[in-house]
């Protein structure tokens, strides 16, 4: 087995890269998954800049961009386009650290999921969980808010798989979502996704979420400990307060969450932060920015994710972002980037990961030469 990394790949960012961090958490199982797929992690990982001992502490905070790049390199090494999904399959709520222990002791599923939305940033500072109930249907979703993330499809697959395992831990192993929505292109072989979620999976969906009947929110959590829940909730709230990232960052996170549901306005953001709209604007002005700038930045980030990692057409992207039509979106995107969405998409196409361009189990030409064989995926 070759010890060399696949040629033609970008270097992995260092762990000390600036920006958001994520607990190692589910990524701690990467060496085990590499072994399952037929690769020796002690040979693969050092070539990617990681010693095997690095994966022994799931509490270790890692640069979000570096973690996503590691996933991208693992996909290139193994040729397994559902690598992130496989990692998520093996993760239970404890992989989320303190946030997972809080939610598992909540009195009911609704409270547990609200705990997840509130405290996920103790585990993941580069993404946010969302929860939206409309009548009989509830959507539990995940958004990436950190810029510069590679392998977006792997991060989304991993995160929704973990969310599914959270629900199965709360509701019982037989629980299945009504449907799963994923924002990336449909893989050549979607069977691994359908087998794990045990429900219809919709790709190019414009968001990353699971839909299920709202009646599940009222289900008591069988193993809940109310006293322990109160204790852990206080501890989590205290840690969250200590790690506060500032008012502007909080507005950005709320704006990203509302954009996922197509309804981001200063009035709604202010209400979610317990402020009057005028107070929101004054505080942002004092910080040297405006709500419009933050909202546009969030829309630009989300639009690039959808254009770069999905097969959605411009009308579908515009609708997912809350625009009335594609023309309005095209004008906005040109104002942000100096390019039309179609021009940007063409220029970015060469940055797609090798896994986007080959069938499952087939490494890229450079990877195949370096490995000398195909993976067992």
Short mmCIF file of C-alpha atoms in Angstrom, two decimals:
data_model
loop_
_atom_site.label_atom_id
_atom_site.label_comp_id
_atom_site.label_asym_id
_atom_site.label_seq_id
_atom_site.Cartn_x
_atom_site.Cartn_y
_atom_site.Cartn_z
CA UNK A 1 0.00 0.00 0.00
CA UNK A 2 1.35 3.41 -0.96
CA UNK A 3 2.13 5.90 1.80
CA UNK A 4 1.95 8.85 -0.59
CA UNK A 5 -1.12 11.09 -0.70
CA UNK A 6 -3.00 11.20 -4.00
CA UNK A 7 -1.33 13.55 -6.44
CA UNK A 8 -3.07 16.65 -7.63
CA UNK A 9 -4.89 17.30 -4.34
CA UNK A 10 -4.88 20.54 -2.41
CA UNK A 11 -2.99 20.67 0.92
CA UNK A 12 -4.95 20.23 4.12
CA UNK A 13 -5.27 23.51 6.08
CA UNK A 14 -3.49 23.53 9.41
CA UNK A 15 -5.36 22.87 12.63
CA UNK A 16 -4.54 26.37 13.81
CA UNK A 17 -6.32 28.03 10.86
CA UNK A 18 -8.38 31.01 11.98
CA UNK A 19 -12.14 30.79 11.95
CA UNK A 20 -14.78 28.53 13.44
CA UNK A 21 -13.93 25.28 15.15
CA UNK A 22 -15.68 21.96 15.65
CA UNK A 23 -15.07 19.27 18.27
CA UNK A 24 -13.37 16.27 16.73
CA UNK A 25 -16.45 14.28 17.79
CA UNK A 26 -17.60 11.96 14.96
CA UNK A 27 -14.35 12.57 13.06
CA UNK A 28 -12.53 10.61 15.76
CA UNK A 29 -13.85 7.48 14.02
CA UNK A 30 -12.02 8.23 10.75
CA UNK A 31 -9.21 5.71 11.46
CA UNK A 32 -11.79 2.97 12.14
CA UNK A 33 -13.68 3.76 8.94
CA UNK A 34 -10.48 3.74 6.90
CA UNK A 35 -9.75 0.24 8.23
CA UNK A 36 -13.26 -0.91 7.33
CA UNK A 37 -12.72 0.39 3.80
CA UNK A 38 -9.46 -1.51 3.51
CA UNK A 39 -6.88 1.20 4.18
CA UNK A 40 -4.25 1.39 6.91
CA UNK A 41 -4.81 4.70 8.74
CA UNK A 42 -1.26 4.68 10.05
CA UNK A 43 -0.16 4.93 6.41
CA UNK A 44 -2.86 7.25 5.07
CA UNK A 45 -3.28 9.87 7.78
CA UNK A 46 0.36 11.02 8.24
CA UNK A 47 0.43 11.74 4.51
CA UNK A 48 -2.51 14.06 5.06
CA UNK A 49 -0.80 15.84 7.95
CA UNK A 50 -2.37 13.95 10.87
CA UNK A 51 -0.79 11.52 13.30
CA UNK A 52 -2.96 8.60 14.42
CA UNK A 53 -2.89 9.78 18.05
CA UNK A 54 -4.66 13.00 17.02
CA UNK A 55 -7.94 11.05 16.76
CA UNK A 56 -7.87 9.74 20.33
CA UNK A 57 -9.55 12.79 21.93
CA UNK A 58 -13.08 13.56 20.62
CA UNK A 59 -13.11 16.78 22.70
CA UNK A 60 -10.28 18.30 20.66
CA UNK A 61 -11.35 21.54 18.87
CA UNK A 62 -10.36 21.52 15.21
CA UNK A 63 -10.48 24.25 12.58
CA UNK A 64 -13.78 23.81 10.70
CA UNK A 65 -12.08 24.40 7.35
CA UNK A 66 -9.31 21.93 8.21
CA UNK A 67 -11.85 19.29 9.26
CA UNK A 68 -13.76 19.67 6.00
CA UNK A 69 -10.52 19.43 4.02
CA UNK A 70 -9.68 16.22 5.88
CA UNK A 71 -13.02 14.77 4.81
CA UNK A 72 -12.31 15.80 1.21
CA UNK A 73 -8.90 14.11 1.28
CA UNK A 74 -10.40 10.93 2.77
CA UNK A 75 -12.94 10.79 -0.06
CA UNK A 76 -10.12 11.19 -2.59
CA UNK A 77 -8.09 8.46 -0.91
CA UNK A 78 -10.88 5.93 -0.63
CA UNK A 79 -13.12 6.77 -3.58
CA UNK A 80 -16.06 6.40 -1.17
CA UNK A 81 -18.48 9.20 -1.99
CA UNK A 82 -20.60 8.42 1.06
CA UNK A 83 -17.66 8.67 3.49
CA UNK A 84 -19.41 11.41 5.52
CA UNK A 85 -22.60 9.37 5.65
CA UNK A 86 -20.65 6.37 6.95
CA UNK A 87 -19.11 8.49 9.70
CA UNK A 88 -22.53 9.81 10.68
CA UNK A 89 -24.01 6.30 10.77
CA UNK A 90 -21.65 5.38 13.58
CA UNK A 91 -22.27 8.49 15.71
CA UNK A 92 -24.78 8.68 18.55
CA UNK A 93 -25.77 11.83 20.52
CA UNK A 94 -22.70 11.55 22.76
CA UNK A 95 -20.60 12.45 19.70
CA UNK A 96 -21.99 15.98 20.15
CA UNK A 97 -20.39 16.29 23.58
CA UNK A 98 -22.23 18.22 26.28
CA UNK A 99 -25.00 19.23 23.85
CA UNK A 100 -25.75 15.55 23.27
CA UNK A 101 -25.93 14.75 26.98
CA UNK A 102 -28.27 17.70 27.58
CA UNK A 103 -30.75 16.65 24.91
CA UNK A 104 -30.75 12.97 25.91
CA UNK A 105 -31.99 13.96 29.38
CA UNK A 106 -34.73 16.32 28.14
CA UNK A 107 -38.28 15.43 29.21
CA UNK A 108 -39.63 15.15 25.65
CA UNK A 109 -38.44 15.15 22.05
CA UNK A 110 -39.47 18.75 21.40
CA UNK A 111 -37.43 20.03 24.34
CA UNK A 112 -34.51 17.83 23.28
CA UNK A 113 -34.48 19.29 19.76
CA UNK A 114 -34.72 22.84 21.08
CA UNK A 115 -31.73 22.02 23.28
CA UNK A 116 -29.91 20.81 20.16
CA UNK A 117 -30.63 24.08 18.34
CA UNK A 118 -29.58 26.13 21.37
CA UNK A 119 -26.41 24.30 22.34
CA UNK A 120 -25.03 22.81 19.10
CA UNK A 121 -22.50 25.64 18.96
CA UNK A 122 -20.73 24.07 21.95
CA UNK A 123 -19.84 21.29 19.50
CA UNK A 124 -19.94 23.00 16.12
CA UNK A 125 -19.17 26.70 15.58
CA UNK A 126 -19.26 26.45 11.79
CA UNK A 127 -22.84 25.23 11.43
CA UNK A 128 -26.25 25.67 13.03
CA UNK A 129 -29.21 23.40 13.65
CA UNK A 130 -32.69 24.61 12.71
CA UNK A 131 -36.13 23.46 13.82
CA UNK A 132 -39.32 24.56 12.09
CA UNK A 133 -42.86 23.28 12.70
CA UNK A 134 -45.63 23.97 10.21
CA UNK A 135 -48.82 22.26 11.27
CA UNK A 136 -48.41 18.50 11.21
CA UNK A 137 -44.86 18.55 9.81
CA UNK A 138 -41.58 19.46 11.50
CA UNK A 139 -38.23 20.03 9.77
CA UNK A 140 -34.97 19.42 11.64
CA UNK A 141 -32.18 20.92 9.57
CA UNK A 142 -28.52 21.83 9.44
CA UNK A 143 -26.76 24.82 7.84
CA UNK A 144 -23.08 25.47 7.20
CA UNK A 145 -22.26 29.09 8.00
CA UNK A 146 -18.44 29.02 7.92
CA UNK A 147 -16.93 30.21 4.60
CA UNK A 148 -14.21 28.30 2.77
CA UNK A 149 -15.53 24.83 3.64
CA UNK A 150 -14.58 21.93 1.37
CA UNK A 151 -16.58 18.75 0.82
CA UNK A 152 -19.87 20.44 1.68
CA UNK A 153 -21.78 17.35 0.62
CA UNK A 154 -19.80 15.22 3.10
CA UNK A 155 -20.44 17.65 5.96
CA UNK A 156 -24.17 17.75 5.19
CA UNK A 157 -24.42 13.95 4.92
CA UNK A 158 -22.53 13.45 8.19
CA UNK A 159 -24.61 16.05 10.04
CA UNK A 160 -28.02 14.78 8.90
CA UNK A 161 -26.98 11.19 9.64
CA UNK A 162 -26.05 12.25 13.18
CA UNK A 163 -29.40 14.08 13.47
CA UNK A 164 -31.19 10.91 12.38
CA UNK A 165 -29.35 8.93 15.04
CA UNK A 166 -30.31 11.56 17.61
CA UNK A 167 -33.98 11.03 16.71
CA UNK A 168 -33.60 7.24 16.85
CA UNK A 169 -32.00 7.56 20.28
CA UNK A 170 -34.90 9.74 21.47
CA UNK A 171 -37.76 7.90 19.75
CA UNK A 172 -36.50 4.33 19.40
CA UNK A 173 -34.35 2.53 16.80
CA UNK A 174 -37.35 1.90 14.52
CA UNK A 175 -37.90 5.65 13.99
CA UNK A 176 -37.68 6.88 10.40
CA UNK A 177 -38.11 10.37 8.93
CA UNK A 178 -40.95 10.99 6.49
CA UNK A 179 -38.35 12.26 4.02
CA UNK A 180 -34.78 13.51 3.91
CA UNK A 181 -33.70 16.64 2.02
CA UNK A 182 -30.08 17.11 0.91
CA UNK A 183 -28.72 20.13 -0.99
CA UNK A 184 -26.11 18.34 -3.10
CA UNK A 185 -26.27 16.49 -6.38
CA UNK A 186 -27.71 12.99 -6.49
CA UNK A 187 -24.91 10.40 -6.40
CA UNK A 188 -24.66 7.74 -9.08
CA UNK A 189 -25.69 5.16 -6.49
CA UNK A 190 -28.11 6.49 -3.84
CA UNK A 191 -28.67 3.13 -2.16
CA UNK A 192 -26.44 3.84 0.90
CA UNK A 193 -28.50 6.95 1.73
CA UNK A 194 -31.83 5.16 1.29
CA UNK A 195 -30.61 2.17 3.31
CA UNK A 196 -29.55 4.28 6.29
CA UNK A 197 -32.43 6.76 6.42
CA UNK A 198 -35.05 4.12 5.49
CA UNK A 199 -37.14 6.83 3.83
CA UNK A 200 -37.32 8.81 0.56
CA UNK A 201 -34.18 10.94 0.02
CA UNK A 202 -34.47 14.06 -2.11
CA UNK A 203 -31.23 15.47 -3.53
CA UNK A 204 -30.79 18.99 -4.96
CA UNK A 205 -33.37 19.99 -2.36
CA UNK A 206 -31.96 23.41 -1.51
CA UNK A 207 -31.57 22.55 2.17
CA UNK A 208 -30.29 19.87 4.50
CA UNK A 209 -33.11 18.58 6.71
CA UNK A 210 -35.34 15.73 7.83
CA UNK A 211 -39.13 16.00 7.80
CA UNK A 212 -41.25 14.08 10.30
CA UNK A 213 -44.73 14.27 11.88
CA UNK A 214 -44.93 16.98 14.54
CA UNK A 215 -46.62 14.52 16.90
CA UNK A 216 -43.17 13.09 17.67
CA UNK A 217 -42.28 16.33 19.47
CA UNK A 218 -44.64 15.40 22.31
CA UNK A 219 -43.11 11.97 22.89
CA UNK A 220 -41.49 11.59 26.36
CA UNK A 221 -37.82 10.63 26.38
CA UNK A 222 -37.70 7.25 28.09
CA UNK A 223 -34.27 7.57 29.71
CA UNK A 224 -34.58 11.24 30.69
CA UNK A 225 -33.33 12.41 34.07
CA UNK A 226 -35.01 15.77 34.89
CA UNK A 227 -32.56 16.72 37.64
CA UNK A 228 -29.57 15.87 35.46
CA UNK A 229 -31.13 17.77 32.55
CA UNK A 230 -31.43 20.93 34.65
CA UNK A 231 -27.85 20.59 35.85
CA UNK A 232 -26.42 19.97 32.37
CA UNK A 233 -28.55 22.73 30.86
CA UNK A 234 -27.16 25.24 33.36
CA UNK A 235 -23.63 24.07 32.64
CA UNK A 236 -24.17 24.31 28.88
CA UNK A 237 -25.68 27.80 29.19
CA UNK A 238 -22.72 28.95 31.27
CA UNK A 239 -20.20 27.57 28.76
CA UNK A 240 -22.10 29.12 25.89
CA UNK A 241 -22.06 32.49 27.64
CA UNK A 242 -18.31 32.24 28.25
CA UNK A 243 -17.66 31.34 24.62
CA UNK A 244 -19.86 34.12 23.26
CA UNK A 245 -18.69 35.12 19.80
CA UNK A 246 -20.10 38.65 19.80
CA UNK A 247 -23.29 40.33 18.71
CA UNK A 248 -22.48 40.56 14.99
CA UNK A 249 -21.63 36.85 14.79
CA UNK A 250 -24.90 36.00 16.57
CA UNK A 251 -26.88 38.08 14.08
CA UNK A 252 -25.09 36.29 11.23
CA UNK A 253 -25.98 32.87 12.64
CA UNK A 254 -29.65 33.80 13.07
CA UNK A 255 -29.76 35.27 9.55
CA UNK A 256 -28.36 32.06 8.08
CA UNK A 257 -31.00 30.07 9.93
CA UNK A 258 -33.86 32.23 8.65
CA UNK A 259 -32.56 32.17 5.07
CA UNK A 260 -32.90 28.39 5.17
CA UNK A 261 -36.64 28.92 5.54
CA UNK A 262 -36.83 31.73 2.98
CA UNK A 263 -37.84 34.46 5.41
CA UNK A 264 -34.91 36.59 6.62
CA UNK A 265 -35.80 40.13 7.67
CA UNK A 266 -34.47 42.57 10.26
CA UNK A 267 -37.80 42.34 12.09
CA UNK A 268 -37.60 38.55 12.41
CA UNK A 269 -33.92 38.53 13.38
CA UNK A 270 -34.55 41.17 16.04
CA UNK A 271 -37.48 39.20 17.43
CA UNK A 272 -35.37 36.03 17.69
CA UNK A 273 -32.73 37.99 19.60
CA UNK A 274 -35.31 39.59 21.89
CA UNK A 275 -34.73 43.08 20.50
CA UNK A 276 -36.69 45.81 18.77
CA UNK A 277 -35.64 46.30 15.14
CA UNK A 278 -34.33 49.82 15.91
CA UNK A 279 -32.16 48.43 18.71
CA UNK A 280 -30.80 45.76 16.36
CA UNK A 281 -29.85 48.40 13.77
CA UNK A 282 -28.26 50.69 16.37
CA UNK A 283 -26.06 47.90 17.76
CA UNK A 284 -24.99 46.84 14.28
CA UNK A 285 -24.21 50.43 13.34
CA UNK A 286 -22.10 50.77 16.49
CA UNK A 287 -20.22 47.63 15.40
CA UNK A 288 -19.51 49.18 11.99
CA UNK A 289 -21.94 47.22 9.86
CA UNK A 290 -25.61 47.01 8.86
CA UNK A 291 -28.25 44.32 8.74
CA UNK A 292 -28.38 44.57 4.94
CA UNK A 293 -24.65 43.83 4.68
CA UNK A 294 -24.92 40.82 6.99
CA UNK A 295 -28.01 39.48 5.24
CA UNK A 296 -26.40 39.87 1.81
CA UNK A 297 -23.26 38.09 3.04
CA UNK A 298 -25.37 35.20 4.32
CA UNK A 299 -27.34 35.03 1.05
CA UNK A 300 -24.09 35.09 -0.93
CA UNK A 301 -22.63 32.24 1.16
CA UNK A 302 -25.77 30.13 0.77
CA UNK A 303 -26.07 30.84 -2.96
CA UNK A 304 -22.48 29.70 -3.56
CA UNK A 305 -23.16 26.48 -1.68
CA UNK A 306 -26.20 25.73 -3.83
CA UNK A 307 -24.52 26.73 -7.10
CA UNK A 308 -21.32 24.84 -6.35
CA UNK A 309 -22.59 21.60 -4.86
CA UNK A 310 -26.04 21.03 -6.30
CA UNK A 311 -27.54 20.57 -9.73
CA UNK A 312 -30.34 23.04 -9.03
CA UNK A 313 -31.17 25.46 -11.84
CA UNK A 314 -31.18 29.21 -11.22
CA UNK A 315 -34.93 29.40 -10.67
CA UNK A 316 -34.69 26.70 -7.99
CA UNK A 317 -31.75 28.41 -6.30
CA UNK A 318 -33.61 31.72 -6.34
CA UNK A 319 -36.68 30.12 -4.77
CA UNK A 320 -34.60 28.38 -2.09
CA UNK A 321 -33.10 31.75 -1.13
CA UNK A 322 -36.48 33.48 -0.94
CA UNK A 323 -36.28 35.50 -4.17
CA UNK A 324 -39.43 36.10 -6.19
CA UNK A 325 -37.75 35.09 -9.44
CA UNK A 326 -34.43 34.15 -11.01
CA UNK A 327 -33.90 37.61 -12.53
CA UNK A 328 -33.88 39.30 -9.12
CA UNK A 329 -31.45 36.70 -7.80
CA UNK A 330 -29.13 37.08 -10.82
CA UNK A 331 -28.97 40.86 -10.28
CA UNK A 332 -28.20 40.39 -6.59
CA UNK A 333 -25.50 37.78 -7.25
CA UNK A 334 -23.85 40.03 -9.86
CA UNK A 335 -23.82 42.88 -7.32
CA UNK A 336 -22.07 40.64 -4.76
CA UNK A 337 -19.54 38.94 -7.03
CA UNK A 338 -19.26 40.92 -10.28
CA UNK A 339 -20.34 37.77 -12.14
CA UNK A 340 -23.58 36.12 -13.10
CA UNK A 341 -24.39 32.86 -11.25
CA UNK A 342 -23.79 30.90 -14.48
CA UNK A 343 -20.33 32.45 -14.92
CA UNK A 344 -19.42 31.76 -11.29
CA UNK A 345 -20.63 28.16 -11.56
CA UNK A 346 -18.53 27.50 -14.66
CA UNK A 347 -15.39 28.95 -13.06
CA UNK A 348 -15.86 26.91 -9.88
CA UNK A 349 -16.52 23.58 -11.58
CA UNK A 350 -12.83 22.56 -11.55
CA UNK A 351 -12.84 22.69 -7.72
CA UNK A 352 -15.32 19.82 -7.41
CA UNK A 353 -13.91 16.93 -5.45
CA UNK A 354 -12.80 13.82 -7.28
CA UNK A 355 -15.75 12.00 -5.73
CA UNK A 356 -18.20 14.26 -7.60
CA UNK A 357 -16.77 13.11 -10.91
CA UNK A 358 -16.53 9.35 -10.52
CA UNK A 359 -18.70 6.44 -9.65
CA UNK A 360 -18.62 4.90 -6.15
CA UNK A 361 -15.60 2.67 -5.67
CA UNK A 362 -13.66 4.23 -8.54
CA UNK A 363 -10.72 6.46 -7.49
CA UNK A 364 -9.62 9.29 -9.74
CA UNK A 365 -6.80 8.50 -12.12
CA UNK A 366 -4.19 10.12 -9.86
CA UNK A 367 -5.59 8.42 -6.77
CA UNK A 368 -5.75 5.04 -8.43
CA UNK A 369 -2.09 5.33 -9.46
CA UNK A 370 -1.06 6.31 -5.95
CA UNK A 371 -3.07 3.55 -4.29
CA UNK A 372 -2.44 0.82 -6.78
CA UNK A 373 -5.95 -0.54 -6.27
CA UNK A 374 -9.56 0.45 -5.76
CA UNK A 375 -11.22 0.81 -2.36
CA UNK A 376 -13.72 -1.47 -0.67
CA UNK A 377 -16.65 0.92 -0.29
#
